[in-house]
Tab-separated table of C-alpha atoms and ligand atoms in Angstrom:
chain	number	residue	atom	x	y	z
A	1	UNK	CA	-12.230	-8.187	-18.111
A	2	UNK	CA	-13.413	-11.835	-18.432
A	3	UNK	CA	-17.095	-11.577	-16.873
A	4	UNK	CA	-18.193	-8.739	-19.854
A	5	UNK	CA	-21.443	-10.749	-20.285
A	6	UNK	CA	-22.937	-9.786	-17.073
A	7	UNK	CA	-22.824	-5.753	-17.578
A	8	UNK	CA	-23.374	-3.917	-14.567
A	9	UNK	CA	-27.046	-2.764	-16.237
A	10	UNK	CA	-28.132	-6.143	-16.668
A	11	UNK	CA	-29.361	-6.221	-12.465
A	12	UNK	CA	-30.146	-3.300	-10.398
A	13	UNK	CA	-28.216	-3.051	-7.286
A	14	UNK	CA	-31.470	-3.406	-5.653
A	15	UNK	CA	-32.280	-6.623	-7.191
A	16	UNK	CA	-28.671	-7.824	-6.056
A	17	UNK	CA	-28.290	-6.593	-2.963
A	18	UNK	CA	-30.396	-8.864	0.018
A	19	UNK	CA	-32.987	-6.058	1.600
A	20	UNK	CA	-32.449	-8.139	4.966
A	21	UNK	CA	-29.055	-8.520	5.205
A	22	UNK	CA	-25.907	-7.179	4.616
A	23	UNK	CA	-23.719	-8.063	1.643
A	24	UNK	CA	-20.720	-6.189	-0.201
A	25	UNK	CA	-21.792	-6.012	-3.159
A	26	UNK	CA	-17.827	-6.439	-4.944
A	27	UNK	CA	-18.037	-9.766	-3.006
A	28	UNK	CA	-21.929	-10.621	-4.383
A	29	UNK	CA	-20.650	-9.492	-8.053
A	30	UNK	CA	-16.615	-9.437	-7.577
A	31	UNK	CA	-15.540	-9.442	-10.905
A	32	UNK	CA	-12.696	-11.670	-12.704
A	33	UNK	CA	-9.683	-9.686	-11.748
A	34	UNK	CA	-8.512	-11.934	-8.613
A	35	UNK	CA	-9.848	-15.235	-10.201
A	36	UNK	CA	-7.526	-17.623	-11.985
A	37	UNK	CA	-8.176	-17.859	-15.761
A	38	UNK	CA	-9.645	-21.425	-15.860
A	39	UNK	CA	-12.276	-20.738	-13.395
A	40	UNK	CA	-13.093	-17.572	-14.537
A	41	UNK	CA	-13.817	-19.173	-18.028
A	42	UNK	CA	-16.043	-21.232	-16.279
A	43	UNK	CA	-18.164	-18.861	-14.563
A	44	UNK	CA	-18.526	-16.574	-17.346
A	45	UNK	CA	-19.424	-19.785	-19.441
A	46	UNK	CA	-21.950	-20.392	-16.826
A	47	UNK	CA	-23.331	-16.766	-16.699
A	48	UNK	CA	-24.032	-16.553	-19.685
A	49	UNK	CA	-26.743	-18.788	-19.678
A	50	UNK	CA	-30.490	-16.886	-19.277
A	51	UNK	CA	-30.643	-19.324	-15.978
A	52	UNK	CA	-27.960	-18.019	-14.456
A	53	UNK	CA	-28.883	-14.484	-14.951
A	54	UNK	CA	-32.326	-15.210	-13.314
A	55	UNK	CA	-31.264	-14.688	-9.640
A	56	UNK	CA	-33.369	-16.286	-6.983
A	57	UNK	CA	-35.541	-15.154	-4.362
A	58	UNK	CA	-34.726	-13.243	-1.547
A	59	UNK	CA	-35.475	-14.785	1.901
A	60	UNK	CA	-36.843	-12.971	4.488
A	61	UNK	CA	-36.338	-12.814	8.347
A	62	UNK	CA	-32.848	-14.052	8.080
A	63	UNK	CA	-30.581	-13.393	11.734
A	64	UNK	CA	-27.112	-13.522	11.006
A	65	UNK	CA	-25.259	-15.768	13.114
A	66	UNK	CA	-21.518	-14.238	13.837
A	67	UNK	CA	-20.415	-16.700	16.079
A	68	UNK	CA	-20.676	-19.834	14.065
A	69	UNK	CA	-19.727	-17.224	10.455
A	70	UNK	CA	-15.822	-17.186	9.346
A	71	UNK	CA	-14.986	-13.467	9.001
A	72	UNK	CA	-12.837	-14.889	5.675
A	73	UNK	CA	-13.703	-13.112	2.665
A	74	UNK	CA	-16.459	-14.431	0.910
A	75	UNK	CA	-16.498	-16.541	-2.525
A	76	UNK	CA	-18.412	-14.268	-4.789
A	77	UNK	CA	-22.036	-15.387	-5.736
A	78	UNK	CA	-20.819	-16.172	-9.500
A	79	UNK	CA	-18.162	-18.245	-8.700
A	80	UNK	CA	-20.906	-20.111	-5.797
A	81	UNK	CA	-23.333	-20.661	-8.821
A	82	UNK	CA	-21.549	-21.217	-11.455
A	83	UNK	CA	-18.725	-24.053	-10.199
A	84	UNK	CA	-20.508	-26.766	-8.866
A	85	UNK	CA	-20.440	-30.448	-8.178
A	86	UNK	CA	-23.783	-31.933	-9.217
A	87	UNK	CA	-24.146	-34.952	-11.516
A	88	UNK	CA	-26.993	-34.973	-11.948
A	89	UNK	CA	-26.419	-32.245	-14.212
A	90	UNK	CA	-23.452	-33.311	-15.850
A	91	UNK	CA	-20.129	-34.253	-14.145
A	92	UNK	CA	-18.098	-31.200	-15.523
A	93	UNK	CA	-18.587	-27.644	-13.316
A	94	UNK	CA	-20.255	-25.715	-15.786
A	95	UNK	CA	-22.963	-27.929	-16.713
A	96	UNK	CA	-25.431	-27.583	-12.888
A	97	UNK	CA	-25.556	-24.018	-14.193
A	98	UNK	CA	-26.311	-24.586	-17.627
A	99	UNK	CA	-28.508	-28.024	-16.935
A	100	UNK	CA	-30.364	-27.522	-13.284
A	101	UNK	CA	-32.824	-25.288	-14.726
A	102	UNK	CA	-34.944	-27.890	-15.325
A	103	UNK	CA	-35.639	-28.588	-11.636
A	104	UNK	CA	-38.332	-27.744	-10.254
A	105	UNK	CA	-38.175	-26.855	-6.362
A	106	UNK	CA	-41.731	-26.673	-4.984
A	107	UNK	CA	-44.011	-28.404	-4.449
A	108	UNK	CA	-41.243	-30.525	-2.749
A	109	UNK	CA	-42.083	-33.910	0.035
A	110	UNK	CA	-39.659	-35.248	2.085
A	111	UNK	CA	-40.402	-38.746	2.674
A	112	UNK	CA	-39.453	-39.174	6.514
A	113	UNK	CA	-38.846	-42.779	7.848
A	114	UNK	CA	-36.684	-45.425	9.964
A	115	UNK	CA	-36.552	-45.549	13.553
A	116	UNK	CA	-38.284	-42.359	14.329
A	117	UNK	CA	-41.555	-41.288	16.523
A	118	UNK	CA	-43.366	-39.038	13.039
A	119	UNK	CA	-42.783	-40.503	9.928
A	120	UNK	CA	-44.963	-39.633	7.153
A	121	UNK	CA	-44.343	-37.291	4.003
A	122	UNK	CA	-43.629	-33.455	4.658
A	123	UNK	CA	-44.109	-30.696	2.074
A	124	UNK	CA	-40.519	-28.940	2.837
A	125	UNK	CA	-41.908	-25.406	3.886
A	126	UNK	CA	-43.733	-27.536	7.357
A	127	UNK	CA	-39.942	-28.523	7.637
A	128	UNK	CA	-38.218	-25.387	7.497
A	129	UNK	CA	-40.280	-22.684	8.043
A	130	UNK	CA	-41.342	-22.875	11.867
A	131	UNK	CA	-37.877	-22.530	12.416
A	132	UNK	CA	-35.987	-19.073	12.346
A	133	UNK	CA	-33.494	-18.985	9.468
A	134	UNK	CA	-30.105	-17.792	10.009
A	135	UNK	CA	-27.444	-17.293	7.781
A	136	UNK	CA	-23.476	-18.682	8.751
A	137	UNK	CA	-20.357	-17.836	6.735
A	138	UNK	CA	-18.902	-21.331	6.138
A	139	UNK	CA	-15.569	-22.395	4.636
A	140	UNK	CA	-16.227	-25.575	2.319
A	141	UNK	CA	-13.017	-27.701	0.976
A	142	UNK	CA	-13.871	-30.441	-1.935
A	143	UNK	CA	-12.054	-33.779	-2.113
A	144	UNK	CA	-10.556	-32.430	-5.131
A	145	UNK	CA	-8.677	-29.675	-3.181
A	146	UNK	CA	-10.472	-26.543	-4.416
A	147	UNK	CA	-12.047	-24.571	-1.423
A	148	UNK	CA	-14.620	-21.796	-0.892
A	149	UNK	CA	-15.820	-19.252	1.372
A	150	UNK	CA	-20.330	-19.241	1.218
A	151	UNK	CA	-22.836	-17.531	3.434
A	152	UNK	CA	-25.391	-20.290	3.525
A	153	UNK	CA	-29.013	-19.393	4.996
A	154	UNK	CA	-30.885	-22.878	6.593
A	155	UNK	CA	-31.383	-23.788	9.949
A	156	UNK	CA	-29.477	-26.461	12.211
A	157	UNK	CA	-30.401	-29.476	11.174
A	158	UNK	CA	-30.774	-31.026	14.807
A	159	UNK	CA	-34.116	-28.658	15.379
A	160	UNK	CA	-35.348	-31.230	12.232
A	161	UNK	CA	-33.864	-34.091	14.321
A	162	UNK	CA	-35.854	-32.838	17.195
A	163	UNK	CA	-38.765	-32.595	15.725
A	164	UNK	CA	-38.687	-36.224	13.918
A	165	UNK	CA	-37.994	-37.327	17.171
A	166	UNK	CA	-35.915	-40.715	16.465
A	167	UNK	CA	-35.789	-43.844	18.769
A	168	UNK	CA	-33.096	-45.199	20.206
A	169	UNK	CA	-32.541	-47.240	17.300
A	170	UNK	CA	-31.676	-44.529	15.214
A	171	UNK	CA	-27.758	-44.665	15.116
A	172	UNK	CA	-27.029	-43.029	11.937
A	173	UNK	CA	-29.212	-40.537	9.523
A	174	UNK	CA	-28.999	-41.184	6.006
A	175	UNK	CA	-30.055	-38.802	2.988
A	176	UNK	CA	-31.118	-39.665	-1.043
A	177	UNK	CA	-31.238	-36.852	-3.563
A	178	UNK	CA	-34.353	-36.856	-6.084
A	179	UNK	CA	-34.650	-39.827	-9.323
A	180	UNK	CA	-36.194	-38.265	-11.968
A	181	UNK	CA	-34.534	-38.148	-15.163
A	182	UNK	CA	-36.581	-35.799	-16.888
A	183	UNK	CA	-35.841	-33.235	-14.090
A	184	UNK	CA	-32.169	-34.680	-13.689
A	185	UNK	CA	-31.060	-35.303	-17.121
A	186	UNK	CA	-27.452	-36.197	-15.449
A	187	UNK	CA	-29.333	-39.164	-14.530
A	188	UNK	CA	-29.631	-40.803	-18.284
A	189	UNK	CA	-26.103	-41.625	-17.388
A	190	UNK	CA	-25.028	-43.898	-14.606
A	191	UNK	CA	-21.845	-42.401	-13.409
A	192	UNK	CA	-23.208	-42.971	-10.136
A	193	UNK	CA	-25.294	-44.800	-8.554
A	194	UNK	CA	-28.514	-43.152	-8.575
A	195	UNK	CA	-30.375	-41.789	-5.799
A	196	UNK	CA	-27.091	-39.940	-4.402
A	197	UNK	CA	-26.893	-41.460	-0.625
A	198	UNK	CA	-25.338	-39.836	2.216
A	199	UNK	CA	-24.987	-39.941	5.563
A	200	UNK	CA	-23.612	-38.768	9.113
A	201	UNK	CA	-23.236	-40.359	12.271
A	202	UNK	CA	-26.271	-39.334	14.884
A	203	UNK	CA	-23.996	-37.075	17.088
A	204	UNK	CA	-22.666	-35.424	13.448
A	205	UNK	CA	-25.867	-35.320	12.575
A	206	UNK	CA	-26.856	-33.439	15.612
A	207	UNK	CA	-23.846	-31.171	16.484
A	208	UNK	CA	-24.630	-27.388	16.145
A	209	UNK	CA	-22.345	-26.606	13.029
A	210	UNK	CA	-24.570	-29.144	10.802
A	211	UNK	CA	-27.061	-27.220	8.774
A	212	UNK	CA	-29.727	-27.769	6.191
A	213	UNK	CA	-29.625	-24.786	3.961
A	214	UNK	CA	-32.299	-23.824	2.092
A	215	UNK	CA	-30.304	-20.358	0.477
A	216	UNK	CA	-27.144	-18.768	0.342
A	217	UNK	CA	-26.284	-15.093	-0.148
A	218	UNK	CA	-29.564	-14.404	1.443
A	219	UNK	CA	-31.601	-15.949	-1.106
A	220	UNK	CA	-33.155	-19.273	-2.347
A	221	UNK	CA	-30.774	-21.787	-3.300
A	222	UNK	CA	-30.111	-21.748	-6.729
A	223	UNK	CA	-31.056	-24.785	-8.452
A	224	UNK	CA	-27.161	-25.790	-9.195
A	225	UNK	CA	-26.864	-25.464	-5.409
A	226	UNK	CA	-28.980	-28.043	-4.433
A	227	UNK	CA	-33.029	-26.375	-4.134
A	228	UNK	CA	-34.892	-26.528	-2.219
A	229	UNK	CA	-32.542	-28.258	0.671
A	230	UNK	CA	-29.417	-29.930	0.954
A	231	UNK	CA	-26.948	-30.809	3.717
A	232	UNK	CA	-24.119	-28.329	5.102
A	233	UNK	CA	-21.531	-30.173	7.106
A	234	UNK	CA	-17.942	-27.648	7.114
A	235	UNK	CA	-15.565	-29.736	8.533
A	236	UNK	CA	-15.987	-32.537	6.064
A	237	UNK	CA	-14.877	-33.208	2.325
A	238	UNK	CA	-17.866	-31.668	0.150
A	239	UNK	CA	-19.455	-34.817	-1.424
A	240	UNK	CA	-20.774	-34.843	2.353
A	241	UNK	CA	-23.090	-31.813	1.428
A	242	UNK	CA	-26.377	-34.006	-0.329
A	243	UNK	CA	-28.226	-31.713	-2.317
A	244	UNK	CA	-32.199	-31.806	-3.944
A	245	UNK	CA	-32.843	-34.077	-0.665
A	246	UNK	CA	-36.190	-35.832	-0.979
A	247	UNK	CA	-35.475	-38.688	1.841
A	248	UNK	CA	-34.635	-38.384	5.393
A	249	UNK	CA	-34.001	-41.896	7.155
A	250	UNK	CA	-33.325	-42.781	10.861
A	251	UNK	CA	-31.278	-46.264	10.831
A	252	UNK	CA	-29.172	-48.653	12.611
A	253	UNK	CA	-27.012	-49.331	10.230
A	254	UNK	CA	-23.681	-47.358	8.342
A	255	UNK	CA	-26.031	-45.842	5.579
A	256	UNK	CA	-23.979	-46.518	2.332
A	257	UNK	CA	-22.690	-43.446	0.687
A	258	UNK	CA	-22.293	-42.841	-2.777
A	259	UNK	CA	-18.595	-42.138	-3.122
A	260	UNK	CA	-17.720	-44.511	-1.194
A	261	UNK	CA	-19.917	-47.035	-2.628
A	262	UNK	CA	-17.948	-46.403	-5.737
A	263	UNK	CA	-14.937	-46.075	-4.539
A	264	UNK	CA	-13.791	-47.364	-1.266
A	265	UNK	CA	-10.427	-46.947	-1.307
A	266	UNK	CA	-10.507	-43.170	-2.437
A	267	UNK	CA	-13.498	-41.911	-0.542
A	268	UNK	CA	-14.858	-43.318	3.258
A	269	UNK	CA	-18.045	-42.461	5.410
A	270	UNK	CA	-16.361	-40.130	7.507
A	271	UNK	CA	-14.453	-38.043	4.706
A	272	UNK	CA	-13.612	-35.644	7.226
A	273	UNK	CA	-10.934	-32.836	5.931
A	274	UNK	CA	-7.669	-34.102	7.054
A	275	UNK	CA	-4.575	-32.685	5.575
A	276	UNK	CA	-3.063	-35.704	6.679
A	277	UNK	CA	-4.799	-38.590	5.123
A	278	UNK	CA	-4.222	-37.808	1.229
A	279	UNK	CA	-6.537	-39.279	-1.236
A	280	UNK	CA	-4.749	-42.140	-3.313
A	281	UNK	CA	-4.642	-39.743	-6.354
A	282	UNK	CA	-3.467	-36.548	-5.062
A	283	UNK	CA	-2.301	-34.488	-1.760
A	284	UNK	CA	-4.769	-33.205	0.739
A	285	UNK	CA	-2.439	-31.231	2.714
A	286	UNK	CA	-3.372	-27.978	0.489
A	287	UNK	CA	-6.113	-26.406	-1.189
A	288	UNK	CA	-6.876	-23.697	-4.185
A	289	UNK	CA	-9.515	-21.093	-2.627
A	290	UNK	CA	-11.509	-20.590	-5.433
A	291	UNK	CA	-10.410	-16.521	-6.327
A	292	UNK	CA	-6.661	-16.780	-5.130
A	293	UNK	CA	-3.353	-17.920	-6.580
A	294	UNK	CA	-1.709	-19.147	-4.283
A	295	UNK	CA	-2.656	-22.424	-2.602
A	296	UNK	CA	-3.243	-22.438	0.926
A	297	UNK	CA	-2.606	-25.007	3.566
A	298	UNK	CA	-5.459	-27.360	4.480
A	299	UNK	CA	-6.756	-27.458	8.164
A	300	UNK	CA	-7.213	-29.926	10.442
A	301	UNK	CA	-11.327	-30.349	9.728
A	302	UNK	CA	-11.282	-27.766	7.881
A	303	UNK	CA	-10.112	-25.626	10.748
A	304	UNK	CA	-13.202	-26.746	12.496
A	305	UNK	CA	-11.127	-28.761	14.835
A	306	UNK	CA	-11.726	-26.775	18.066
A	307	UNK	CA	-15.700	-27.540	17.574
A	308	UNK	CA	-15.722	-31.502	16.425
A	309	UNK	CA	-12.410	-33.037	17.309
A	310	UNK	CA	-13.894	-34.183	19.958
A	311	UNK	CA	-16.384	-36.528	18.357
A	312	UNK	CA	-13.619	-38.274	17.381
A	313	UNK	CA	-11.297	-39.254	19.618
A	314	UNK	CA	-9.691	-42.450	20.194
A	315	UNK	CA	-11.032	-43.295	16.671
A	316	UNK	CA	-8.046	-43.862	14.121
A	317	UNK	CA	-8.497	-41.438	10.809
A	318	UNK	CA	-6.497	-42.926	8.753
A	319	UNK	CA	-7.999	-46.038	9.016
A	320	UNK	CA	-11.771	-43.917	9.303
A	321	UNK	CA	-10.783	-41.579	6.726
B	401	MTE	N1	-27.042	-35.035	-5.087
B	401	MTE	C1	-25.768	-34.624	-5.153
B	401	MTE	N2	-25.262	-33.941	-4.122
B	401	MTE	C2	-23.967	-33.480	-4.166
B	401	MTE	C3	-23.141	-33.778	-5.288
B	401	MTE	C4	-23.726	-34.506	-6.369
B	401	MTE	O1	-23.082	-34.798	-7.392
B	401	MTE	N3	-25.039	-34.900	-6.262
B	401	MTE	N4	-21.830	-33.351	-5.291
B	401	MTE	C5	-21.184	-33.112	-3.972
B	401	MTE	C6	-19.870	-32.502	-4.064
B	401	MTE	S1	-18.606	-33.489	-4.587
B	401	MTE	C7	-19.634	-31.214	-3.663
B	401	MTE	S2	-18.048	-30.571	-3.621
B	401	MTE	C8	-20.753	-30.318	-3.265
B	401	MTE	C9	-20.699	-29.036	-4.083
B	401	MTE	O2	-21.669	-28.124	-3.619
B	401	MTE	P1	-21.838	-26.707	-4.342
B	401	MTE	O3	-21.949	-26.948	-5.811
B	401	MTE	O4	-23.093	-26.091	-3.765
B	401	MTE	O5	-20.614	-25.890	-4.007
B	401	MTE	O6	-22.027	-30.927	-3.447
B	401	MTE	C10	-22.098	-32.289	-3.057
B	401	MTE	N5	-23.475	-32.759	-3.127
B	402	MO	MO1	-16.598	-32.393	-3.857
């Protein structure tokens, strides 16, 4: 038994369990038995920390959306919160969970600008809360070839768009994550370039799939997660999916993305999942869902194909990658 930390007394099922929505609870607290030693490690590492044991709060008035949801089973919330990309935390997976307690999601302003009708600075909740929240059961696939399952809660992000209302300018929408190194302590370092930049293409940006979540498993994000708001896009490569987002910015221009703006001949703009174009290091054409053994085969965008191949046609990939 590799998660004994977390004993089954330490959170009452009705702490756990969402009121609002449905959720098994083996897949909310699945335990290590179907996990692969090196993750499990991990995630125990990363419950064990008092942060990780204080569970976020529950959302309310959340419709689950069954059309746009994968019926796949679900990464468990553990293994959601406790293996995460987010440097500035750390760069290894169990540091967001041990670090991110440190920032602090509300008050939160989103500074709104480019070619766009309302700019000005919005406290979050005016962004997200006159819209209904819905939940959508998502699979997510990392450059690095792990994958997961997660029931994110946030709203499209086109009913944002809409409501920004940007010009005709406005080709592309580009993202920053917070600066602030005493919240970020990740950021001391300069693995990256700091603010994290990305960005999607207006008709990515606007196509029903996209989301910004503001919760998963039916709850607030979870600090490690990206709180209050970050970017959901499912059919591309997960360094796509900004997190902490404090800037919102209608331009004309290819906004220049982090990973790519490190490096360009591993990671592009599009970074859409294409078992076909491998990265320069390693294959693409398979994954490791995050819970099984054996690898699985990676779909075309993320099996998303059917919804957003479209978008893309007549545009070479491996040249777009
Ligand atoms: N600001 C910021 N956003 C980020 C990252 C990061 O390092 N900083 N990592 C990205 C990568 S590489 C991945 S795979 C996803 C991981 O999201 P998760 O930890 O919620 O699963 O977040 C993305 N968003
Ligand atoms: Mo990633």
């Amino acid at each position: 038994m590799l998660f004994r930390f977390l004993k089954p007394s330490d959170v009452k099922s009705s702490e756990i369990t969402p009121a609002n929505i449905y959720h098994n609870r083996r897949e909310f607290m699945q335990d290590g038995a179907r996990i692969g030693a090196g993750i499990a490690a991990v995630a125990a590492l990363g419950l064990n920390s008092p942060e990780a044991k204080a569970e976020s709060r529950v959302l309310e008035n959340i419709t689950h959306n069954a059309a746009f949801s994968t019926e796949e089973k679900k990464t468990s919330y553990r293994v959601v919160s406790s293996y995460n990309n987010f440097y500035e935390f750390g760069t290894k997976k169990d540091d967001p969970v041990r670090n991110a307690h440190s920032l602090r999601p509300r008050p939160w302003t989103v500074k709104v600008d480019g070619h766009v009708d309302n700019p000005g600075d919005y406290d979050i909740d005016d962004l997200i809360r006159p819209h209904a929240l819905q939940e959508r059961v998502y699979r997510m696939r990392c450059v690095e070839a792990w994958s997961m399952v997660i029931p994110w809660v946030g709203i499209p992000l086109v009913e944002i768009i809409k409501k920004l209302g940007p010009t005709s300018k406005a080709k592309y929408i580009q993202f920053e994550t917070l600066v602030d190194k005493k919240q970020m302590p990740g950021q001391n370092r300069r693995v990256i370039h700091w603010p994290y930049v990305e960005g999607l293409r207006m008709d990515e940006a606007t196509h029903p799939l996209t989301m910004m979540a503001v919760g998963l498993y039916g709850r607030e994000l979870p600090n490690q997660n990206g709180a209050p708001m970050r970017l959901v896009v499912p059919w591309k490569y997960g360094f796509k999916g900004i997190k902490s987002i404090v800037r919102i910015s209608f331009v004309e221009k290819i906004p220049r993305n982090s990973w790519k703006r490190l490096a360009p001949r591993e990671y592009g703009f599009y970074a859409n999942v294409n078992p076909e174009v491998d990265h320069p290091r390693w294959t693409q054409a398979n994954e490791r869902r995050l819970g099984e053994f054996r690898r699985r085969e990676t779909l075309m965008f993320n099996g998303y194909a059917e919804e957003v191949a479209h978008m893309y046609s007549g545009m070479n990939l491996k040249k777009n990658f």
